[in-house]
Every structure is written in structure tokens, then in C-alpha cells.
Tab-separated table of C-alpha atoms and ligand atoms in Angstrom:
chain	number	residue	atom	x	y	z
A	1	UNK	CA	0.000	0.000	0.000
A	2	UNK	CA	1.425	3.404	-0.998
A	3	UNK	CA	1.158	5.766	1.983
A	4	UNK	CA	0.471	9.252	0.617
A	5	UNK	CA	0.687	12.667	2.266
A	6	UNK	CA	-0.768	15.724	0.500
A	7	UNK	CA	0.508	19.265	1.062
A	8	UNK	CA	-1.929	22.060	0.248
A	9	UNK	CA	-2.367	25.830	0.577
A	10	UNK	CA	-5.728	26.661	-0.967
A	11	UNK	CA	-9.090	25.383	-2.130
A	12	UNK	CA	-7.991	21.765	-2.469
A	13	UNK	CA	-9.737	20.781	-5.713
A	14	UNK	CA	-6.751	18.606	-6.652
A	15	UNK	CA	-6.869	17.018	-3.194
A	16	UNK	CA	-10.590	16.414	-3.681
A	17	UNK	CA	-9.904	14.690	-6.984
A	18	UNK	CA	-7.380	12.369	-5.305
A	19	UNK	CA	-9.811	11.635	-2.443
A	20	UNK	CA	-12.622	10.890	-4.906
A	21	UNK	CA	-10.422	8.611	-7.021
A	22	UNK	CA	-9.335	6.630	-3.946
A	23	UNK	CA	-12.864	6.391	-2.546
A	24	UNK	CA	-14.423	5.265	-5.829
A	25	UNK	CA	-11.662	2.753	-6.496
A	26	UNK	CA	-10.135	4.560	-9.478
A	27	UNK	CA	-6.880	4.683	-7.515
A	28	UNK	CA	-5.928	1.336	-5.992
A	29	UNK	CA	-3.043	0.398	-3.726
A	30	UNK	CA	-2.719	3.853	-2.208
A	31	UNK	CA	-4.099	5.582	0.885
A	32	UNK	CA	-4.118	9.240	1.860
A	33	UNK	CA	-2.631	9.218	5.373
A	34	UNK	CA	-2.396	12.959	6.085
A	35	UNK	CA	-3.087	16.410	4.661
A	36	UNK	CA	-0.928	19.333	5.797
A	37	UNK	CA	-1.366	23.010	4.956
A	38	UNK	CA	0.704	26.101	5.693
A	39	UNK	CA	-2.600	28.021	5.697
A	40	UNK	CA	-5.012	27.439	8.584
A	41	UNK	CA	-7.875	28.738	6.454
A	42	UNK	CA	-7.250	26.497	3.471
A	43	UNK	CA	-10.531	24.897	2.449
A	44	UNK	CA	-8.432	21.865	1.534
A	45	UNK	CA	-8.179	21.127	5.282
A	46	UNK	CA	-11.966	21.082	5.495
A	47	UNK	CA	-12.120	18.686	2.550
A	48	UNK	CA	-9.729	16.330	4.373
A	49	UNK	CA	-11.723	16.498	7.615
A	50	UNK	CA	-14.943	15.822	5.695
A	51	UNK	CA	-13.357	12.530	4.650
A	52	UNK	CA	-11.877	11.671	8.062
A	53	UNK	CA	-8.314	12.210	6.853
A	54	UNK	CA	-5.913	13.571	9.539
A	55	UNK	CA	-5.389	17.240	8.680
A	56	UNK	CA	-2.918	19.694	10.175
A	57	UNK	CA	-1.776	23.265	9.727
A	58	UNK	CA	1.953	23.806	10.026
A	59	UNK	CA	2.412	27.506	9.357
A	60	UNK	CA	5.649	29.516	9.058
A	61	UNK	CA	3.830	32.208	11.074
A	62	UNK	CA	3.952	29.939	14.122
A	63	UNK	CA	7.751	29.646	14.103
A	64	UNK	CA	10.535	32.151	14.866
A	65	UNK	CA	12.384	31.360	11.640
A	66	UNK	CA	12.186	29.339	8.436
A	67	UNK	CA	14.556	26.647	9.692
A	68	UNK	CA	12.335	25.766	12.649
A	69	UNK	CA	9.283	25.736	10.385
A	70	UNK	CA	11.071	23.383	7.994
A	71	UNK	CA	11.986	21.089	10.903
A	72	UNK	CA	8.397	21.080	12.178
A	73	UNK	CA	7.027	20.275	8.726
A	74	UNK	CA	9.481	17.412	8.309
A	75	UNK	CA	8.708	16.101	11.810
A	76	UNK	CA	4.974	16.075	11.074
A	77	UNK	CA	5.554	14.207	7.803
A	78	UNK	CA	7.783	11.649	9.531
A	79	UNK	CA	4.952	10.776	11.934
A	80	UNK	CA	3.034	9.215	9.047
A	81	UNK	CA	5.799	7.092	7.501
A	82	UNK	CA	4.949	8.225	3.972
A	83	UNK	CA	6.018	6.695	0.674
A	84	UNK	CA	4.872	9.655	-1.443
A	85	UNK	CA	4.330	13.358	-0.797
A	86	UNK	CA	2.007	15.171	-3.213
A	87	UNK	CA	2.251	18.964	-3.552
A	88	UNK	CA	-1.265	19.983	-4.593
A	89	UNK	CA	-1.135	23.753	-4.760
A	90	UNK	CA	1.410	24.017	-1.947
A	91	UNK	CA	2.860	27.511	-2.079
A	92	UNK	CA	5.775	27.058	0.330
A	93	UNK	CA	9.333	26.488	-0.940
A	94	UNK	CA	10.283	22.865	-0.261
A	95	UNK	CA	13.453	22.809	1.865
A	96	UNK	CA	16.494	21.038	0.434
A	97	UNK	CA	16.603	18.730	3.460
A	98	UNK	CA	13.065	17.559	2.645
A	99	UNK	CA	13.989	16.789	-0.974
A	100	UNK	CA	17.024	14.865	0.336
A	101	UNK	CA	14.887	12.951	2.867
A	102	UNK	CA	12.346	11.963	0.204
A	103	UNK	CA	14.320	11.436	-3.040
A	104	UNK	CA	11.965	10.853	-5.986
A	105	UNK	CA	9.140	10.640	-3.463
A	106	UNK	CA	7.739	14.155	-3.844
A	107	UNK	CA	5.582	15.108	-6.829
A	108	UNK	CA	4.041	18.423	-7.859
A	109	UNK	CA	1.187	19.474	-10.143
A	110	UNK	CA	1.919	22.592	-12.192
A	111	UNK	CA	-0.761	24.263	-14.335
A	112	UNK	CA	1.221	24.589	-17.571
A	113	UNK	CA	3.161	22.407	-20.013
A	114	UNK	CA	6.613	22.634	-18.414
A	115	UNK	CA	9.097	24.103	-19.496
A	116	UNK	CA	6.660	26.852	-20.466
A	117	UNK	CA	5.405	29.313	-17.864
A	118	UNK	CA	7.084	27.765	-14.844
A	119	UNK	CA	9.742	28.553	-12.276
A	120	UNK	CA	9.962	31.322	-9.725
A	121	UNK	CA	6.960	33.647	-9.805
A	122	UNK	CA	4.788	31.347	-11.921
A	123	UNK	CA	1.966	30.140	-9.684
A	124	UNK	CA	-1.828	30.333	-9.586
A	125	UNK	CA	-3.394	32.769	-12.066
A	126	UNK	CA	0.021	34.238	-12.976
A	127	UNK	CA	0.721	31.094	-15.004
A	128	UNK	CA	-2.424	31.550	-17.095
A	129	UNK	CA	-1.939	35.313	-17.451
A	130	UNK	CA	1.491	34.615	-18.949
A	131	UNK	CA	0.116	31.937	-21.303
A	132	UNK	CA	-2.607	34.267	-22.584
A	133	UNK	CA	-0.140	37.168	-22.906
A	134	UNK	CA	2.136	34.974	-25.028
A	135	UNK	CA	-0.793	33.881	-27.174
A	136	UNK	CA	-0.234	30.125	-26.957
A	137	UNK	CA	-2.953	27.983	-28.575
A	138	UNK	CA	-2.527	25.100	-26.175
A	139	UNK	CA	-1.583	24.993	-22.540
A	140	UNK	CA	-2.177	22.251	-19.982
A	141	UNK	CA	-0.745	20.716	-16.836
A	142	UNK	CA	2.337	18.794	-15.756
A	143	UNK	CA	3.061	16.366	-12.921
A	144	UNK	CA	6.760	16.162	-12.118
A	145	UNK	CA	9.102	14.912	-9.417
A	146	UNK	CA	10.348	17.640	-7.121
A	147	UNK	CA	14.087	18.258	-6.989
A	148	UNK	CA	15.893	21.181	-5.369
A	149	UNK	CA	14.892	23.531	-8.170
A	150	UNK	CA	11.538	25.185	-8.927
A	151	UNK	CA	9.396	23.121	-11.329
A	152	UNK	CA	12.622	21.505	-12.649
A	153	UNK	CA	12.337	17.837	-11.645
A	154	UNK	CA	11.733	14.922	-14.071
A	155	UNK	CA	8.360	15.087	-15.796
A	156	UNK	CA	5.966	12.205	-15.072
A	157	UNK	CA	2.787	13.115	-16.989
A	158	UNK	CA	1.458	16.026	-19.043
A	159	UNK	CA	-1.911	16.762	-20.614
A	160	UNK	CA	-2.623	19.471	-23.208
A	161	UNK	CA	-5.684	21.719	-23.076
A	162	UNK	CA	-6.973	24.031	-25.825
A	163	UNK	CA	-6.770	27.775	-25.198
A	164	UNK	CA	-9.928	29.472	-26.432
A	165	UNK	CA	-10.070	32.896	-28.107
A	166	UNK	CA	-12.202	34.426	-25.354
A	167	UNK	CA	-10.359	32.858	-22.432
A	168	UNK	CA	-9.609	34.851	-19.340
A	169	UNK	CA	-6.993	33.628	-16.845
A	170	UNK	CA	-9.871	32.329	-14.730
A	171	UNK	CA	-11.615	30.388	-17.507
A	172	UNK	CA	-8.323	28.900	-18.694
A	173	UNK	CA	-7.376	27.943	-15.116
A	174	UNK	CA	-10.693	26.196	-14.630
A	175	UNK	CA	-10.481	24.273	-17.901
A	176	UNK	CA	-6.927	23.143	-17.178
A	177	UNK	CA	-8.018	21.970	-13.728
A	178	UNK	CA	-11.055	20.097	-15.049
A	179	UNK	CA	-9.517	18.622	-18.193
A	180	UNK	CA	-5.945	18.063	-17.046
A	181	UNK	CA	-4.951	18.508	-13.389
A	182	UNK	CA	-7.736	16.511	-11.825
A	183	UNK	CA	-6.939	13.648	-14.233
A	184	UNK	CA	-3.143	13.434	-14.440
A	185	UNK	CA	-2.447	13.874	-10.727
A	186	UNK	CA	-4.467	10.776	-9.769
A	187	UNK	CA	-2.943	8.952	-12.763
A	188	UNK	CA	0.566	9.780	-11.542
A	189	UNK	CA	-0.247	8.497	-8.049
A	190	UNK	CA	-1.562	5.260	-9.572
A	191	UNK	CA	1.652	4.822	-11.610
A	192	UNK	CA	3.756	5.240	-8.466
A	193	UNK	CA	1.490	2.953	-6.425
A	194	UNK	CA	1.680	0.258	-9.096
A	195	UNK	CA	5.473	0.497	-9.187
A	196	UNK	CA	5.753	0.209	-5.398
A	197	UNK	CA	3.260	-2.609	-5.135
A	198	UNK	CA	5.052	-4.564	-7.906
A	199	UNK	CA	8.326	-4.231	-5.992
A	200	UNK	CA	6.777	-5.635	-2.795
B	301	GRF	C1	-3.787	24.359	-9.054
B	301	GRF	O1	-4.069	25.187	-10.170
B	301	GRF	C2	-2.432	23.748	-9.219
B	301	GRF	O2	-2.063	23.517	-10.555
B	301	GRF	C3	-1.528	24.776	-8.649
B	301	GRF	O3	-2.237	25.358	-7.571
B	301	GRF	C4	-3.619	25.180	-7.788
B	301	GRF	C5	-4.176	24.463	-6.587
B	301	GRF	O4	-5.534	24.434	-6.675
B	301	GRF	N1	-0.291	24.183	-8.212
B	301	GRF	P1	-6.341	23.520	-5.612
B	301	GRF	O5	-5.946	23.986	-4.213
B	301	GRF	O6	-5.938	22.087	-5.844
B	301	GRF	O7	-7.788	23.786	-5.933
């Protein structure tokens, strides 16, 4: 069984997709053991609690410095003996020591076709604003392993989505979520679960 932890900061629609896939059997061999947010008000925490998944806020605001926050986050993760950590809209920089502790065990969903519109400063609606400003005809989403860069780790899955003439950043964001993110993130978890379960 692949033990999964999900890190979130916002609404949690990607988390909800993972929960739904596990609950309706579209993801097998994996269990969501914990959800952690840096934001106490993240609706994603409510989604976890609604499904009886342990949910915690570990916020940088509650620590005197970044190093002690990083240590607290790592300590909380260690409690759950995780095989995979999923960044689902997690807006905190992942500390190098966390990447080293979980090599090729952290994945991220990014709302563009990496290497386009990614890296420092490209998050949330900013990604879609940049895509529309550039005039691309397709965009999409990417699931990749997290390394010590920003959106630079090995790509696992991508899915293209059409950009429409009258798109706003909001309409493009929604379409990419519906048609790409909510599909390829669960698919990536299933690929990793299958690999682990075959090795056992
Ligand atoms: C998604 O657009 C995801 O691609 C990006 O942050 C957003 C999170 O949305 N990393 P949600 O919290 O999953 O609804």
C-alpha cells in the first residue's frame, strides 16, 4: 500500500480529486494518510476532515524562523511514515533537506506544459496570465518529481488543453483543472502505487 501525504495551501480541488479517485476505487493500492497546509484557512483542510483524513496546519507564522518551520514540517511528515508526498497547490518552498529525505518521493502538479510558464513567480493565475499574454494555442498541466529547483524535476505526466479565443486567466485555469490537473495527478499516483506494489 502506498502511503500518501498531500501538502496544500488553498481550495484543495486537486486534493478532492485524489480523495474521490481513492474512494471510488479509481486509484488502488494507495491511501491518503495525512493532509498538511501552511494556511489554517485552506478549504483543503476542510475537505480532508470531511473525509476523516488527519489534517494539520503547520504555518511559518507559528515559528521564529524558516529553519524551525522546515523542521516542524518534516517532523509532522515523519509521523506518518509516507512513501509519497504530493504537492497539490502548496505555495511554500520545499526545503532542500526535505527533498534529500524523500528522493523521488515528492511530486508536484503545475498548471502549464513545463518548461513553459514555470519557475519562480509562476503560480496560480500568474501562469495563465502569462500563457494568454504569449498567445499560446494550447496549454495544460504537468506532474513532475520535485528536486531542489523550482518546477525543474523529471516530468511524469502532461496533458494538453486548448486555449480558447475568449479565455480569461480564470476560464483557462478552470479548464486546465477540469480537463488536465484533476486527471493526471491521480494517474501519476496510480503509476507510483503500481510500481511500489510490484516491488513488494
Ligand atoms: C492548481 O491550479 C495547481 O495547478 C496549482 O495550484 C492550484 C491548486 O488548486 N499548483 P487547488 O488547491 O488544488 O484547488
